[in-house]
XYZ file of N, CA and C in Angstrom:
678
model
N -30.888 -16.616 -21.894
C -31.139 -17.998 -21.505
C -30.461 -18.975 -22.466
N -30.460 -18.640 -23.747
C -29.882 -19.539 -24.736
C -28.385 -19.711 -24.521
N -27.705 -18.614 -24.192
C -26.259 -18.672 -23.989
C -25.915 -19.606 -22.834
N -26.739 -19.591 -21.783
C -26.472 -20.399 -20.592
C -27.362 -21.642 -20.538
N -27.856 -22.094 -21.690
C -28.833 -23.181 -21.707
C -28.312 -24.453 -21.044
N -27.040 -24.799 -21.294
C -26.497 -26.027 -20.705
C -26.415 -25.906 -19.188
N -25.927 -24.763 -18.718
C -25.816 -24.551 -17.264
C -27.194 -24.430 -16.633
N -28.129 -23.855 -17.353
C -29.486 -23.711 -16.836
C -30.164 -25.069 -16.692
N -29.984 -25.933 -17.672
C -30.537 -27.288 -17.584
C -29.902 -28.064 -16.437
N -28.602 -27.872 -16.253
C -27.911 -28.513 -15.131
C -28.490 -28.030 -13.805
N -28.772 -26.729 -13.723
C -29.351 -26.156 -12.510
C -30.729 -26.744 -12.236
N -31.561 -26.816 -13.265
C -32.919 -27.329 -13.086
C -32.898 -28.796 -12.677
N -32.102 -29.598 -13.392
C -32.014 -31.027 -13.049
C -31.476 -31.221 -11.639
N -30.422 -30.482 -11.305
C -29.826 -30.626 -9.985
C -30.756 -30.199 -8.872
N -31.487 -29.096 -9.094
C -32.418 -28.614 -8.071
C -33.561 -29.601 -7.868
N -34.049 -30.184 -8.956
C -35.165 -31.130 -8.861
C -34.753 -32.447 -8.222
N -33.493 -32.832 -8.397
C -33.012 -34.098 -7.826
C -32.347 -33.913 -6.464
N -32.282 -32.673 -5.988
C -31.741 -32.424 -4.658
C -30.238 -32.325 -4.584
N -29.565 -32.059 -5.709
C -28.115 -31.870 -5.698
C -27.794 -30.639 -4.850
N -27.034 -30.790 -3.747
C -26.817 -29.682 -2.807
C -26.318 -28.389 -3.447
N -25.322 -28.477 -4.331
C -24.759 -27.264 -4.917
C -25.770 -26.553 -5.809
N -26.586 -27.329 -6.542
C -27.579 -26.727 -7.433
C -28.764 -26.181 -6.640
N -29.131 -26.870 -5.570
C -30.194 -26.364 -4.693
C -29.775 -25.033 -4.082
N -28.507 -24.950 -3.663
C -27.992 -23.710 -3.084
C -27.972 -22.591 -4.122
N -27.590 -22.919 -5.354
C -27.565 -21.929 -6.426
C -28.972 -21.415 -6.712
N -29.941 -22.334 -6.812
C -31.331 -21.941 -7.046
C -31.851 -21.086 -5.894
N -31.519 -21.480 -4.671
C -31.919 -20.695 -3.498
C -31.351 -19.287 -3.568
N -30.087 -19.172 -3.960
C -29.451 -17.857 -4.040
C -30.096 -16.976 -5.107
N -30.502 -17.571 -6.224
C -31.187 -16.799 -7.259
C -32.521 -16.267 -6.744
N -33.233 -17.093 -5.991
C -34.513 -16.660 -5.422
C -34.290 -15.537 -4.416
N -33.286 -15.705 -3.554
C -32.970 -14.676 -2.557
C -32.611 -13.362 -3.235
N -31.816 -13.431 -4.303
C -31.402 -12.221 -5.006
C -32.555 -11.587 -5.780
N -33.506 -12.395 -6.204
C -34.643 -11.903 -6.986
C -35.676 -11.180 -6.123
N -35.899 -11.654 -4.910
C -37.010 -11.183 -4.087
C -36.980 -9.691 -3.728
N -35.833 -9.103 -3.319
C -35.871 -7.685 -2.933
C -36.446 -6.768 -4.008
N -35.972 -6.885 -5.238
C -36.470 -6.030 -6.317
C -37.919 -6.362 -6.653
N -38.282 -7.637 -6.567
C -39.659 -8.038 -6.865
C -40.629 -7.400 -5.876
N -40.276 -7.434 -4.604
C -41.144 -6.868 -3.568
C -41.180 -5.344 -3.656
N -40.003 -4.722 -3.711
C -39.931 -3.260 -3.782
C -40.614 -2.746 -5.044
N -40.381 -3.414 -6.167
C -40.978 -2.986 -7.423
C -42.488 -3.086 -7.408
N -43.015 -4.185 -6.891
C -44.460 -4.379 -6.866
C -45.159 -3.358 -5.976
N -44.512 -2.950 -4.901
C -45.144 -2.044 -3.937
C -44.903 -0.573 -4.265
N -43.681 -0.236 -4.668
C -43.303 1.174 -4.759
C -43.007 1.681 -6.168
N -43.298 0.899 -7.213
C -42.896 1.317 -8.556
C -43.526 2.648 -8.965
N -44.782 2.900 -8.599
C -45.424 4.173 -8.958
C -44.734 5.339 -8.265
N -44.391 5.161 -6.997
C -43.695 6.215 -6.254
C -42.315 6.458 -6.838
N -41.621 5.396 -7.171
C -40.279 5.520 -7.755
C -40.339 6.293 -9.065
N -41.329 5.985 -9.907
C -41.465 6.679 -11.186
C -41.776 8.155 -10.990
N -42.642 8.472 -10.037
C -43.033 9.869 -9.829
C -41.912 10.705 -9.227
N -41.035 10.079 -8.453
C -39.969 10.820 -7.767
C -38.687 10.881 -8.589
N -38.317 9.778 -9.214
C -36.979 9.678 -9.813
C -36.933 9.821 -11.333
N -38.078 9.771 -12.015
C -38.044 9.838 -13.477
C -37.882 11.284 -13.926
N -36.604 11.727 -13.939
C -36.258 13.103 -14.297
C -34.859 13.097 -14.900
N -34.602 13.912 -15.946
C -33.274 13.924 -16.579
C -32.134 14.188 -15.609
N -32.366 15.050 -14.619
C -31.319 15.346 -13.646
C -30.912 14.125 -12.850
N -31.883 13.268 -12.553
C -31.592 12.038 -11.819
C -30.708 11.123 -12.661
N -30.974 11.078 -13.956
C -30.173 10.249 -14.858
C -28.716 10.694 -14.846
N -28.490 12.006 -14.875
C -27.124 12.540 -14.840
C -26.414 12.106 -13.563
N -27.090 12.281 -12.441
C -26.488 11.941 -11.148
C -26.165 10.454 -11.073
N -27.107 9.607 -11.475
C -26.875 8.166 -11.368
C -25.784 7.694 -12.331
N -25.715 8.302 -13.510
C -24.651 7.937 -14.448
C -23.277 8.236 -13.858
N -23.114 9.457 -13.350
C -21.812 9.874 -12.830
C -21.479 9.147 -11.529
N -22.422 9.137 -10.595
C -22.178 8.478 -9.309
C -21.938 6.982 -9.512
N -22.708 6.367 -10.403
C -22.503 4.952 -10.693
C -21.115 4.678 -11.238
N -20.636 5.565 -12.120
C -19.287 5.416 -12.656
C -18.224 5.553 -11.582
N -18.411 6.515 -10.691
C -17.450 6.715 -9.601
C -17.429 5.511 -8.656
N -18.608 4.955 -8.383
C -18.672 3.770 -7.524
C -17.946 2.596 -8.180
N -18.131 2.439 -9.482
C -17.442 1.364 -10.203
C -15.930 1.528 -10.117
N -15.447 2.758 -10.282
C -14.005 3.003 -10.179
C -13.497 2.674 -8.783
N -14.262 3.084 -7.761
C -13.850 2.822 -6.380
C -13.801 1.320 -6.096
N -14.852 0.609 -6.524
C -14.910 -0.830 -6.258
C -13.793 -1.559 -6.992
N -13.520 -1.161 -8.234
C -12.432 -1.788 -8.983
C -11.087 -1.525 -8.312
N -10.881 -0.315 -7.839
C -9.617 0.006 -7.163
C -9.499 -0.777 -5.857
N -10.590 -0.851 -5.119
C -10.601 -1.573 -3.846
C -10.389 -3.068 -4.070
N -11.003 -3.606 -5.111
C -10.884 -5.027 -5.414
C -9.503 -5.382 -5.923
N -8.940 -4.491 -6.733
C -7.671 -4.758 -7.406
C -6.470 -4.507 -6.506
N -6.642 -3.681 -5.480
C -5.514 -3.240 -4.659
C -5.093 -4.301 -3.655
N -3.816 -4.486 -3.509
C -3.255 -5.358 -2.477
C -2.296 -4.542 -1.626
N -1.958 -4.981 -0.391
C -1.119 -4.180 0.501
C 0.193 -3.720 -0.105
N 0.778 -4.490 -1.014
C 2.069 -4.119 -1.575
C 1.991 -3.195 -2.770
N 0.761 -2.908 -3.247
C 0.624 -2.061 -4.425
C 1.017 -0.627 -4.126
N 1.560 0.053 -5.118
C 1.813 1.476 -5.022
C 0.608 2.220 -5.575
N 0.282 3.393 -5.058
C -0.840 4.152 -5.573
C -0.701 4.361 -7.072
N -1.790 4.059 -7.785
C -1.793 4.249 -9.227
C -1.118 3.133 -9.991
N -0.668 2.102 -9.290
C 0.060 1.037 -9.973
C -0.852 0.029 -10.638
N -2.117 -0.002 -10.241
C -3.030 -1.001 -10.786
C -3.283 -0.752 -12.260
N -3.259 -1.838 -13.049
C -3.563 -1.709 -14.465
C -4.993 -2.165 -14.708
N -5.323 -2.465 -15.967
C -6.699 -2.814 -16.291
C -6.908 -4.315 -16.414
N -5.967 -5.114 -15.938
C -6.150 -6.559 -15.977
C -6.994 -7.000 -14.799
N -7.767 -8.058 -15.006
C -8.680 -8.513 -13.970
C -7.928 -9.220 -12.853
N -8.143 -8.780 -11.629
C -7.528 -9.403 -10.464
C -8.433 -9.152 -9.273
N -8.873 -10.211 -8.592
C -9.840 -10.084 -7.509
C -9.270 -10.652 -6.219
N -8.277 -9.958 -5.665
C -7.598 -10.467 -4.480
C -8.514 -10.532 -3.258
N -9.546 -9.696 -3.212
C -10.412 -9.635 -2.039
C -11.621 -10.563 -2.146
N -11.790 -11.231 -3.265
C -12.971 -12.072 -3.465
C -12.916 -13.330 -2.604
N -14.098 -13.798 -2.184
C -14.192 -15.046 -1.423
C -15.011 -16.094 -2.168
N -15.720 -15.688 -3.223
C -16.514 -16.617 -4.033
C -16.033 -16.544 -5.475
N -15.420 -17.625 -5.943
C -14.852 -17.653 -7.292
C -15.687 -18.471 -8.273
N -16.696 -19.166 -7.782
C -17.610 -19.912 -8.647
C -19.038 -19.629 -8.195
N -20.002 -19.938 -9.052
C -21.407 -19.730 -8.701
C -21.790 -20.551 -7.479
N -21.207 -21.728 -7.350
C -21.541 -22.610 -6.226
C -20.991 -22.102 -4.895
N -19.982 -21.246 -4.926
C -19.378 -20.732 -3.697
C -20.099 -19.501 -3.148
N -21.027 -18.957 -3.902
C -21.757 -17.772 -3.447
C -22.631 -18.136 -2.252
N -22.570 -17.334 -1.193
C -23.379 -17.574 0.001
C -24.722 -16.853 -0.123
N -25.649 -17.206 0.743
C -26.959 -16.559 0.693
C -26.856 -15.086 1.067
N -25.898 -14.741 1.931
C -25.712 -13.339 2.296
C -25.195 -12.533 1.106
N -24.283 -13.121 0.339
C -23.787 -12.447 -0.857
C -24.903 -12.298 -1.888
N -25.726 -13.331 -2.022
C -26.861 -13.262 -2.945
C -27.834 -12.167 -2.527
N -28.060 -12.040 -1.226
C -28.944 -10.987 -0.725
C -28.363 -9.613 -1.028
N -27.038 -9.481 -0.890
C -26.388 -8.218 -1.224
C -26.584 -7.848 -2.682
N -26.500 -8.842 -3.561
C -26.744 -8.607 -4.988
C -28.195 -8.194 -5.204
N -29.107 -8.847 -4.497
C -30.522 -8.515 -4.618
C -30.832 -7.100 -4.175
N -30.217 -6.669 -3.088
C -30.403 -5.289 -2.619
C -29.847 -4.312 -3.648
N -28.686 -4.635 -4.202
C -28.084 -3.772 -5.226
C -28.985 -3.660 -6.448
N -29.677 -4.743 -6.789
C -30.553 -4.720 -7.955
C -31.701 -3.727 -7.784
N -32.102 -3.469 -6.555
C -33.182 -2.513 -6.306
C -32.829 -1.123 -6.825
N -31.548 -0.767 -6.789
C -31.133 0.552 -7.262
C -31.317 0.695 -8.770
N -31.458 -0.427 -9.477
C -31.643 -0.372 -10.924
C -33.005 0.192 -11.305
N -33.913 0.331 -10.342
C -35.209 0.947 -10.618
C -35.080 2.449 -10.823
N -33.967 3.016 -10.391
C -33.728 4.444 -10.575
C -33.176 4.663 -11.979
N -33.771 5.549 -12.774
C -33.301 5.785 -14.148
C -31.821 6.148 -14.194
N -31.133 5.603 -15.177
C -29.707 5.860 -15.320
C -28.845 4.816 -14.650
N -29.475 3.920 -13.908
C -28.748 2.844 -13.230
C -28.895 1.557 -14.020
N -27.797 0.967 -14.397
C -27.821 -0.290 -15.144
C -28.107 -1.455 -14.204
N -29.070 -2.311 -14.570
C -29.374 -3.467 -13.733
C -28.173 -4.384 -13.622
N -27.557 -4.678 -14.767
C -26.389 -5.558 -14.742
C -25.234 -4.901 -13.999
N -25.033 -3.611 -14.230
C -23.956 -2.905 -13.539
C -24.148 -2.900 -12.036
N -25.386 -2.627 -11.595
C -25.673 -2.585 -10.159
C -25.449 -3.942 -9.509
N -25.907 -5.006 -10.165
C -25.779 -6.333 -9.561
C -24.340 -6.847 -9.591
N -23.619 -6.538 -10.662
C -22.219 -6.974 -10.739
C -21.378 -6.269 -9.687
N -21.512 -4.950 -9.609
C -20.750 -4.194 -8.612
C -21.196 -4.574 -7.205
N -22.506 -4.777 -7.015
C -22.996 -5.236 -5.717
C -22.395 -6.573 -5.334
N -22.269 -7.462 -6.313
C -21.652 -8.758 -6.056
C -20.188 -8.637 -5.702
N -19.475 -7.761 -6.402
C -18.052 -7.568 -6.111
C -17.854 -6.983 -4.718
N -18.724 -6.041 -4.328
C -18.651 -5.483 -2.974
C -18.888 -6.584 -1.941
N -19.789 -7.512 -2.264
C -20.111 -8.608 -1.342
C -19.028 -9.679 -1.291
N -18.044 -9.602 -2.203
C -16.947 -10.560 -2.173
C -16.993 -11.622 -3.254
N -17.786 -11.380 -4.304
C -17.857 -12.326 -5.415
C -16.862 -11.895 -6.489
N -16.111 -12.841 -7.012
C -15.125 -12.549 -8.049
C -15.816 -11.953 -9.275
N -15.134 -11.067 -9.961
C -15.715 -10.269 -11.040
C -16.451 -11.107 -12.093
N -15.796 -12.096 -12.665
C -16.426 -12.906 -13.712
C -17.601 -13.697 -13.158
N -17.465 -14.210 -11.946
C -18.556 -14.954 -11.323
C -19.731 -14.036 -11.020
N -19.442 -12.813 -10.566
C -20.501 -11.835 -10.316
C -21.236 -11.507 -11.609
N -20.497 -11.437 -12.706
C -21.108 -11.167 -14.006
C -22.018 -12.313 -14.422
N -21.554 -13.543 -14.253
C -22.371 -14.709 -14.594
C -23.627 -14.760 -13.725
N -23.477 -14.504 -12.436
C -24.626 -14.526 -11.530
C -25.624 -13.443 -11.924
N -25.119 -12.278 -12.332
C -25.986 -11.190 -12.774
C -26.805 -11.599 -13.988
N -26.180 -12.305 -14.930
C -26.899 -12.748 -16.122
C -27.955 -13.792 -15.770
N -27.632 -14.702 -14.857
C -28.626 -15.679 -14.424
C -29.783 -14.985 -13.708
N -29.465 -14.007 -12.873
C -30.491 -13.276 -12.138
C -31.391 -12.486 -13.079
N -30.858 -12.091 -14.227
C -31.654 -11.336 -15.197
C -32.834 -12.155 -15.711
N -32.688 -13.471 -15.751
C -33.753 -14.320 -16.308
C -35.055 -14.189 -15.519
N -35.081 -14.485 -14.215
C -36.340 -14.322 -13.484
C -36.739 -12.862 -13.324
N -35.751 -11.971 -13.232
C -36.059 -10.554 -13.031
C -36.754 -9.955 -14.243
N -36.177 -10.144 -15.426
C -36.764 -9.581 -16.635
C -38.085 -10.265 -16.982
N -38.143 -11.578 -16.773
C -39.389 -12.299 -17.027
C -40.487 -11.822 -16.079
N -40.137 -11.683 -14.801
C -41.107 -11.217 -13.825
C -41.589 -9.810 -14.122
N -40.663 -8.924 -14.501
C -41.034 -7.542 -14.828
C -41.943 -7.500 -16.048
N -41.640 -8.335 -17.052
C -42.455 -8.362 -18.268
C -43.864 -8.870 -17.977
N -43.960 -9.943 -17.202
C -45.268 -10.504 -16.857
C -46.071 -9.507 -16.034
N -45.422 -8.857 -15.063
C -46.104 -7.879 -14.213
C -46.612 -6.707 -15.046
N -45.772 -6.222 -15.966
C -46.156 -5.095 -16.811
C -47.296 -5.485 -17.754
N -47.232 -6.686 -18.303
C -48.311 -7.170 -19.169
C -49.620 -7.280 -18.385
N -49.533 -7.770 -17.165
C -50.722 -7.910 -16.323
C -51.353 -6.551 -16.030
N -50.503 -5.563 -15.725
C -51.010 -4.240 -15.374
C -51.592 -3.504 -16.578
N -51.096 -3.814 -17.775
C -51.492 -3.052 -18.965
C -52.185 -3.893 -20.031
N -52.570 -5.107 -19.690
C -53.132 -6.001 -20.700
C -54.383 -5.421 -21.346
N -55.185 -4.723 -20.572
C -56.439 -4.180 -21.083
C -56.275 -3.098 -22.132
N -55.113 -2.454 -22.174
C -54.909 -1.354 -23.125
C -53.955 -1.735 -24.251
N -53.448 -2.968 -24.251
C -52.543 -3.407 -25.306
C -53.312 -3.692 -26.594
N -52.757 -3.259 -27.714
C -53.355 -3.511 -29.017
C -52.541 -4.562 -29.766
N -53.058 -4.995 -30.902
C -52.334 -5.949 -31.736
C -51.002 -5.371 -32.187
N -51.002 -4.066 -32.460
C -49.767 -3.384 -32.860
C -48.740 -3.432 -31.730
N -49.207 -3.231 -30.493
C -48.301 -3.285 -29.338
C -47.684 -4.675 -29.193
N -48.504 -5.703 -29.360
C -48.010 -7.074 -29.227
C -46.995 -7.402 -30.313
N -47.219 -6.881 -31.517
C -46.259 -7.097 -32.603
C -44.929 -6.434 -32.278
N -45.006 -5.228 -31.714
C -43.787 -4.518 -31.325
C -43.031 -5.248 -30.238
N -43.772 -5.814 -29.288
C -43.146 -6.582 -28.210
C -42.433 -7.806 -28.778
N -43.058 -8.471 -29.743
C -42.454 -9.655 -30.358
C -41.169 -9.298 -31.092
N -41.189 -8.192 -31.833
C -39.992 -7.746 -32.548
C -38.885 -7.396 -31.559
N -39.250 -6.702 -30.487
C -38.272 -6.342 -29.464
C -37.663 -7.562 -28.801
N -38.487 -8.581 -28.569
C -37.992 -9.820 -27.960
C -36.964 -10.493 -28.860
N -37.265 -10.572 -30.144
C -36.343 -11.216 -31.087
C -35.033 -10.441 -31.177
N -35.138 -9.102 -31.247
C -33.933 -8.269 -31.328
C -33.081 -8.418 -30.076
N -33.739 -8.440 -28.909
C -33.007 -8.596 -27.651
C -32.335 -9.962 -27.575
N -33.020 -10.990 -28.057
C -32.468 -12.347 -28.047
C -31.203 -12.428 -28.892
N -31.264 -11.881 -30.104
C -30.122 -11.955 -31.013
C -28.938 -11.140 -30.501
N -29.213 -9.940 -29.991
C -28.120 -9.101 -29.491
C -27.497 -9.696 -28.240
N -28.328 -10.312 -27.388
C -27.808 -10.908 -26.151
C -26.858 -12.053 -26.441
N -27.125 -12.820 -27.494
C -26.253 -13.935 -27.839
C -24.834 -13.463 -28.134
N -24.727 -12.264 -28.695
C -23.412 -11.704 -29.014
C -22.812 -11.002 -27.805
N -23.624 -10.156 -27.160
C -23.120 -9.297 -26.085
C -22.690 -10.098 -24.865
N -23.498 -11.063 -24.443
C -23.191 -11.825 -23.227
C -21.851 -12.535 -23.354
N -21.637 -13.207 -24.466
C -20.366 -13.909 -24.665
C -19.200 -12.922 -24.688
N -19.398 -11.783 -25.359
C -18.329 -10.789 -25.459
C -17.974 -10.223 -24.089
N -18.993 -9.940 -23.278
C -18.749 -9.388 -21.943
C -18.005 -10.391 -21.071
N -18.416 -11.652 -21.114
C -17.752 -12.671 -20.300
C -16.292 -12.842 -20.698
N -16.017 -12.786 -22.000
C -14.623 -12.869 -22.446
C -13.839 -11.657 -21.966
N -14.463 -10.489 -22.011
C -13.780 -9.257 -21.624
C -13.435 -9.257 -20.139
N -14.416 -9.586 -19.279
C -14.187 -9.487 -17.837
C -13.271 -10.584 -17.322
N -13.035 -11.609 -18.132
C -12.098 -12.651 -17.709
C -10.689 -12.093 -17.581
N -10.390 -11.032 -18.331
C -9.032 -10.483 -18.330
C -8.961 -8.971 -18.115
N -10.100 -8.315 -17.935
C -10.101 -6.867 -17.783
C -11.060 -6.439 -16.671
N -10.881 -5.207 -16.215
C -11.767 -4.640 -15.210
C -12.907 -3.898 -15.904
N -13.777 -3.297 -15.076
C -14.896 -2.517 -15.607
C -14.579 -1.020 -15.664
N -13.305 -0.664 -15.572
C -12.947 0.755 -15.564
C -13.413 1.483 -16.824
N -13.290 0.823 -17.966
C -13.682 1.475 -19.215
C -15.171 1.798 -19.207
N -15.997 0.920 -18.627
C -17.427 1.177 -18.531
C -17.713 2.293 -17.530
N -16.909 2.344 -16.470
C -17.072 3.406 -15.475
C -16.825 4.773 -16.102
N -15.737 4.890 -16.847
C -15.428 6.166 -17.496
C -16.455 6.504 -18.568
N -16.981 5.505 -19.235
C -18.045 5.742 -20.216
C -19.252 6.381 -19.538
N -19.650 5.859 -18.375
C -20.791 6.408 -17.643
C -20.531 7.850 -17.233
N -19.331 8.117 -16.740
C -19.011 9.473 -16.286
C -19.038 10.456 -17.448
N -18.411 10.088 -18.553
C -18.376 10.974 -19.728
C -19.776 11.166 -20.301
N -20.530 10.077 -20.408
C -21.888 10.185 -20.948
C -22.770 11.026 -20.030
N -22.585 10.879 -18.718
C -23.326 11.706 -17.772
C -23.016 13.176 -17.950
N -21.747 13.495 -18.193
C -21.350 14.885 -18.432
C -21.979 15.420 -19.715
N -22.044 14.575 -20.742
C -22.668 14.983 -22.011
C -24.159 15.256 -21.812
N -24.838 14.384 -21.091
C -26.263 14.580 -20.819
C -26.482 15.851 -20.007
N -25.608 16.098 -19.023
C -25.714 17.313 -18.210
C -25.548 18.555 -19.077
N -24.574 18.527 -19.982
C -24.353 19.661 -20.881
C -25.564 19.888 -21.772
N -26.158 18.804 -22.243
C -27.350 18.919 -23.088
C -28.512 19.537 -22.318
N -28.691 19.126 -21.053
C -29.790 19.652 -20.239
C -29.630 21.151 -19.999
N -28.402 21.569 -19.687
C -28.175 22.969 -19.322
C -28.055 23.906 -20.523
N -27.902 23.370 -21.732
C -27.730 24.234 -22.903
C -28.925 24.234 -23.841
N -29.885 23.373 -23.594
C -31.017 23.323 -24.527
C -31.977 24.494 -24.284
């Protein structure tokens, strides 16, 4: 939130005063937030009982990496390209939304549906929403920015819901740990968010895709050899 504080204040002021572009942006955030909020509130216990297994993590890591490679190739490719000619520079020839204000409600809904897959262990919330946005036609950097904005209500909602469900068993020690974790996450986010935005302005997510595939292979090797 701190990194985007100026844009966030602009969004709040614009939404409250009826500025069309800001109202549309706020609407899109709500649309993107709702699918995971509803699915999580209703099915989180079932999801945990079915998918919380090391084997699932391996599959989601590798499959997620392959999907990222496919989406990057599909996004980067133009009719005149030769196979294998694409480099790692950012180019979104197929995108239809290049700014946050250009995102449609249908694209926002697509991002929201993609976020639901982040409930499966091994699936990155930011990765799922960014790739979901790119599939929906949002330019890479804009999809990344929208993903970070969407993280605000999503993470806050998840934290409040979890606190509500477990408030009766939380101790003073638990609350201290939560406070330390919040501070650490805040400080690291200030560095990471800016670095990621600078990176995606000129590069693709291929390096992250290969990281997921390699890490998935390492986890698989660990499971089968222990």
